[in-house]
Amino acid sequence: QVQLVESGGGVVQPGGSLRLSCAASGFTFSSYGMHWVRQAPGKGLEWVAFIRYDGSNKYYADSVKGRFTISRDNSKNTLYLQMNSLRAEDTAVYYCAKDLAVAVSLGPFDYWGQGTLVTVSS
Amino acid sequence: EIVMTQSPATLSVSPGERATLSCRASQSVSSNLAWYQQKPGQAPRLLIYGASTRATGIPARFSGSGSGTEFTLTISSLQSEDFAVYYCQQYNNWPPTWTFGQGTKVEIK
């Protein structure tokens, strides 16, 4: 069965950095695009970043562009999100999510991890 | 930027009744529209994609319709496990961005 397990969340001061990881299993990781989506406490869902199945293309929400970097290691079945210059408004649960279709760069997300909480506070 | 607007914000429904949720896009997204269900403390779950195709394992009481800018999620007979927040999402534009609506909370009447 498909499993996505996020890790790396925690408390960080404004301006600090954090790297999130998402360990994938139960599917051919190297064949699917992957996403990060976040949800601020009590708020709705916000797409953050996408990486193509082979890592060749990456896209970001305007709110994180230039501060966050998505990457993947297909040999380790792991997705990453490097977050720099963190702000209070980046406080959220961060989910990794898998594309529904193989090797498609535009589609819905069929599996989600349980999320990891990032709190930006002094 | 495509903006997704859901209505109502909260829907109060009795078990066994029909629930109708709406989602409007600020410009056409064709049929590139998905619906997700989220329960407290859980990750979202994909219900519908392509505006009307049920995802694997989703009960037939969930149905989606619409195209262009107007979409509807219908739950034909609400079960206790259906009380949750529902989000629509577009995945149409290029370069790719994925935009969610603000959500509709379906609560017990």
PDB file of N, CA and C in Angstrom, chain A residues 4 19-22 24 27-36 49-58 60 69-82 97-99 101 103-105:
ATOM      1  N   LEU A   4       3.223   7.595   2.619  1.00  0.00           N
ATOM      2  CA  LEU A   4       4.022   8.813   2.577  1.00  0.00           C
ATOM      3  C   LEU A   4       4.196   9.276   4.015  1.00  0.00           C
ATOM      4  N   ARG A  19      14.542  21.716   6.915  1.00  0.00           N
ATOM      5  CA  ARG A  19      14.378  20.820   5.773  1.00  0.00           C
ATOM      6  C   ARG A  19      13.409  19.717   6.138  1.00  0.00           C
ATOM      7  N   LEU A  20      12.365  19.605   5.343  1.00  0.00           N
ATOM      8  CA  LEU A  20      11.383  18.542   5.512  1.00  0.00           C
ATOM      9  C   LEU A  20      11.714  17.383   4.573  1.00  0.00           C
ATOM     10  N   SER A  21      11.377  16.178   5.022  1.00  0.00           N
ATOM     11  CA  SER A  21      11.536  14.979   4.200  1.00  0.00           C
ATOM     12  C   SER A  21      10.214  14.244   4.118  1.00  0.00           C
ATOM     13  N   CYS A  22      10.057  13.500   3.041  1.00  0.00           N
ATOM     14  CA  CYS A  22       8.869  12.671   2.851  1.00  0.00           C
ATOM     15  C   CYS A  22       9.339  11.330   2.294  1.00  0.00           C
ATOM     16  N   ALA A  24       8.689   7.775   0.820  1.00  0.00           N
ATOM     17  CA  ALA A  24       7.613   7.154   0.057  1.00  0.00           C
ATOM     18  C   ALA A  24       7.837   5.649  -0.072  1.00  0.00           C
ATOM     19  N   PHE A  27       4.833   2.287  -4.034  1.00  0.00           N
ATOM     20  CA  PHE A  27       4.616   2.628  -5.443  1.00  0.00           C
ATOM     21  C   PHE A  27       5.978   2.967  -6.060  1.00  0.00           C
ATOM     22  N   THR A  28       6.013   3.075  -7.381  1.00  0.00           N
ATOM     23  CA  THR A  28       7.254   3.403  -8.075  1.00  0.00           C
ATOM     24  C   THR A  28       7.467   4.907  -8.003  1.00  0.00           C
ATOM     25  N   PHE A  29       8.164   5.334  -6.971  1.00  0.00           N
ATOM     26  CA  PHE A  29       8.345   6.752  -6.654  1.00  0.00           C
ATOM     27  C   PHE A  29       8.873   7.522  -7.853  1.00  0.00           C
ATOM     28  N   SER A  30       9.813   6.944  -8.572  1.00  0.00           N
ATOM     29  CA  SER A  30      10.479   7.651  -9.667  1.00  0.00           C
ATOM     30  C   SER A  30       9.571   7.901 -10.871  1.00  0.00           C
ATOM     31  N   SER A  31       8.341   7.412 -10.830  1.00  0.00           N
ATOM     32  CA  SER A  31       7.412   7.583 -11.957  1.00  0.00           C
ATOM     33  C   SER A  31       6.355   8.654 -11.729  1.00  0.00           C
ATOM     34  N   TYR A  32       6.356   9.262 -10.557  1.00  0.00           N
ATOM     35  CA  TYR A  32       5.275  10.185 -10.211  1.00  0.00           C
ATOM     36  C   TYR A  32       5.777  11.550  -9.776  1.00  0.00           C
ATOM     37  N   GLY A  33       5.068  12.589 -10.240  1.00  0.00           N
ATOM     38  CA  GLY A  33       5.298  13.913  -9.698  1.00  0.00           C
ATOM     39  C   GLY A  33       4.861  13.963  -8.240  1.00  0.00           C
ATOM     40  N   MET A  34       5.492  14.853  -7.487  1.00  0.00           N
ATOM     41  CA  MET A  34       5.200  14.963  -6.064  1.00  0.00           C
ATOM     42  C   MET A  34       5.023  16.424  -5.676  1.00  0.00           C
ATOM     43  N   HIS A  35       4.254  16.631  -4.614  1.00  0.00           N
ATOM     44  CA  HIS A  35       3.910  17.973  -4.174  1.00  0.00           C
ATOM     45  C   HIS A  35       4.131  18.147  -2.682  1.00  0.00           C
ATOM     46  N   TRP A  36       4.265  19.400  -2.297  1.00  0.00           N
ATOM     47  CA  TRP A  36       4.103  19.821  -0.913  1.00  0.00           C
ATOM     48  C   TRP A  36       2.894  20.756  -0.838  1.00  0.00           C
ATOM     49  N   ALA A  49       4.532  23.515  -3.609  1.00  0.00           N
ATOM     50  CA  ALA A  49       5.552  23.237  -4.617  1.00  0.00           C
ATOM     51  C   ALA A  49       5.298  21.891  -5.268  1.00  0.00           C
ATOM     52  N   PHE A  50       5.805  21.754  -6.493  1.00  0.00           N
ATOM     53  CA  PHE A  50       5.693  20.522  -7.275  1.00  0.00           C
ATOM     54  C   PHE A  50       7.042  20.212  -7.907  1.00  0.00           C
ATOM     55  N   ILE A  51       7.338  18.911  -7.997  1.00  0.00           N
ATOM     56  CA  ILE A  51       8.516  18.479  -8.722  1.00  0.00           C
ATOM     57  C   ILE A  51       8.123  17.339  -9.652  1.00  0.00           C
ATOM     58  N   ARG A  52       8.574  17.410 -10.869  1.00  0.00           N
ATOM     59  CA  ARG A  52       8.290  16.384 -11.862  1.00  0.00           C
ATOM     60  C   ARG A  52       8.920  15.064 -11.444  1.00  0.00           C
ATOM     61  N   TYR A  53       8.417  13.972 -12.004  1.00  0.00           N
ATOM     62  CA  TYR A  53       8.851  12.633 -11.586  1.00  0.00           C
ATOM     63  C   TYR A  53      10.366  12.451 -11.689  1.00  0.00           C
ATOM     64  N   ASP A  54      10.977  13.125 -12.679  1.00  0.00           N
ATOM     65  CA  ASP A  54      12.418  12.964 -12.881  1.00  0.00           C
ATOM     66  C   ASP A  54      13.208  14.145 -12.329  1.00  0.00           C
ATOM     67  N   GLY A  55      12.535  15.058 -11.655  1.00  0.00           N
ATOM     68  CA  GLY A  55      13.218  16.213 -11.076  1.00  0.00           C
ATOM     69  C   GLY A  55      13.550  17.308 -12.064  1.00  0.00           C
ATOM     70  N   SER A  56      13.117  17.183 -13.301  1.00  0.00           N
ATOM     71  CA  SER A  56      13.539  18.119 -14.344  1.00  0.00           C
ATOM     72  C   SER A  56      12.805  19.449 -14.302  1.00  0.00           C
ATOM     73  N   ASN A  57      11.644  19.468 -13.700  1.00  0.00           N
ATOM     74  CA  ASN A  57      10.882  20.713 -13.587  1.00  0.00           C
ATOM     75  C   ASN A  57      10.346  20.880 -12.176  1.00  0.00           C
ATOM     76  N   LYS A  58      10.365  22.114 -11.723  1.00  0.00           N
ATOM     77  CA  LYS A  58       9.873  22.439 -10.385  1.00  0.00           C
ATOM     78  C   LYS A  58       9.034  23.711 -10.485  1.00  0.00           C
ATOM     79  N   TYR A  60       6.563  26.558  -8.016  1.00  0.00           N
ATOM     80  CA  TYR A  60       6.348  27.035  -6.658  1.00  0.00           C
ATOM     81  C   TYR A  60       5.192  28.017  -6.597  1.00  0.00           C
ATOM     82  N   THR A  69      12.846  25.361  -1.628  1.00  0.00           N
ATOM     83  CA  THR A  69      13.339  24.550  -2.738  1.00  0.00           C
ATOM     84  C   THR A  69      12.859  23.114  -2.572  1.00  0.00           C
ATOM     85  N   ILE A  70      12.185  22.623  -3.585  1.00  0.00           N
ATOM     86  CA  ILE A  70      11.739  21.232  -3.593  1.00  0.00           C
ATOM     87  C   ILE A  70      12.782  20.398  -4.326  1.00  0.00           C
ATOM     88  N   SER A  71      13.020  19.191  -3.834  1.00  0.00           N
ATOM     89  CA  SER A  71      13.953  18.286  -4.506  1.00  0.00           C
ATOM     90  C   SER A  71      13.540  16.856  -4.196  1.00  0.00           C
ATOM     91  N   ARG A  72      14.172  15.928  -4.884  1.00  0.00           N
ATOM     92  CA  ARG A  72      13.872  14.525  -4.652  1.00  0.00           C
ATOM     93  C   ARG A  72      15.108  13.679  -4.911  1.00  0.00           C
ATOM     94  N   ASP A  73      15.153  12.531  -4.243  1.00  0.00           N
ATOM     95  CA  ASP A  73      16.194  11.535  -4.466  1.00  0.00           C
ATOM     96  C   ASP A  73      15.476  10.236  -4.817  1.00  0.00           C
ATOM     97  N   ASN A  74      15.411   9.931  -6.090  1.00  0.00           N
ATOM     98  CA  ASN A  74      14.670   8.742  -6.514  1.00  0.00           C
ATOM     99  C   ASN A  74      15.351   7.445  -6.075  1.00  0.00           C
ATOM    100  N   SER A  75      16.639   7.502  -5.802  1.00  0.00           N
ATOM    101  CA  SER A  75      17.332   6.295  -5.320  1.00  0.00           C
ATOM    102  C   SER A  75      16.971   5.993  -3.875  1.00  0.00           C
ATOM    103  N   LYS A  76      16.499   7.013  -3.161  1.00  0.00           N
ATOM    104  CA  LYS A  76      16.110   6.839  -1.759  1.00  0.00           C
ATOM    105  C   LYS A  76      14.593   6.947  -1.565  1.00  0.00           C
ATOM    106  N   ASN A  77      13.850   7.091  -2.650  1.00  0.00           N
ATOM    107  CA  ASN A  77      12.382   7.232  -2.574  1.00  0.00           C
ATOM    108  C   ASN A  77      11.980   8.331  -1.586  1.00  0.00           C
ATOM    109  N   THR A  78      12.654   9.456  -1.678  1.00  0.00           N
ATOM    110  CA  THR A  78      12.430  10.525  -0.714  1.00  0.00           C
ATOM    111  C   THR A  78      12.283  11.878  -1.400  1.00  0.00           C
ATOM    112  N   LEU A  79      11.320  12.636  -0.897  1.00  0.00           N
ATOM    113  CA  LEU A  79      11.038  13.998  -1.348  1.00  0.00           C
ATOM    114  C   LEU A  79      11.490  14.959  -0.254  1.00  0.00           C
ATOM    115  N   TYR A  80      11.966  16.127  -0.662  1.00  0.00           N
ATOM    116  CA  TYR A  80      12.453  17.103   0.304  1.00  0.00           C
ATOM    117  C   TYR A  80      11.831  18.473   0.061  1.00  0.00           C
ATOM    118  N   LEU A  81      11.822  19.275   1.132  1.00  0.00           N
ATOM    119  CA  LEU A  81      11.488  20.686   1.005  1.00  0.00           C
ATOM    120  C   LEU A  81      12.449  21.467   1.892  1.00  0.00           C
ATOM    121  N   GLN A  82      13.343  22.208   1.268  1.00  0.00           N
ATOM    122  CA  GLN A  82      14.254  23.085   1.988  1.00  0.00           C
ATOM    123  C   GLN A  82      13.577  24.434   2.140  1.00  0.00           C
ATOM    124  N   ALA A  97       2.325  15.021  -1.074  1.00  0.00           N
ATOM    125  CA  ALA A  97       1.218  14.382  -1.792  1.00  0.00           C
ATOM    126  C   ALA A  97       1.717  13.890  -3.148  1.00  0.00           C
ATOM    127  N   LYS A  98       1.099  12.824  -3.606  1.00  0.00           N
ATOM    128  CA  LYS A  98       1.504  12.147  -4.838  1.00  0.00           C
ATOM    129  C   LYS A  98       0.527  12.469  -5.964  1.00  0.00           C
ATOM    130  N   ASP A  99       1.072  12.653  -7.155  1.00  0.00           N
ATOM    131  CA  ASP A  99       0.221  12.813  -8.326  1.00  0.00           C
ATOM    132  C   ASP A  99      -0.576  11.540  -8.593  1.00  0.00           C
ATOM    133  N   ALA A 101      -1.600  10.463 -11.623  1.00  0.00           N
ATOM    134  CA  ALA A 101      -1.218   9.787 -12.867  1.00  0.00           C
ATOM    135  C   ALA A 101       0.296   9.730 -13.027  1.00  0.00           C
ATOM    136  N   ALA A 103       3.813  10.195 -14.562  1.00  0.00           N
ATOM    137  CA  ALA A 103       4.555  11.096 -15.457  1.00  0.00           C
ATOM    138  C   ALA A 103       3.692  12.201 -16.046  1.00  0.00           C
ATOM    139  N   VAL A 104       2.740  12.704 -15.270  1.00  0.00           N
ATOM    140  CA  VAL A 104       1.888  13.807 -15.726  1.00  0.00           C
ATOM    141  C   VAL A 104       2.203  15.015 -14.870  1.00  0.00           C
ATOM    142  N   SER A 105       2.341  16.171 -15.484  1.00  0.00           N
ATOM    143  CA  SER A 105       2.741  17.360 -14.727  1.00  0.00           C
ATOM    144  C   SER A 105       1.579  18.217 -14.274  1.00  0.00           C
TER     145      SER A 105
END
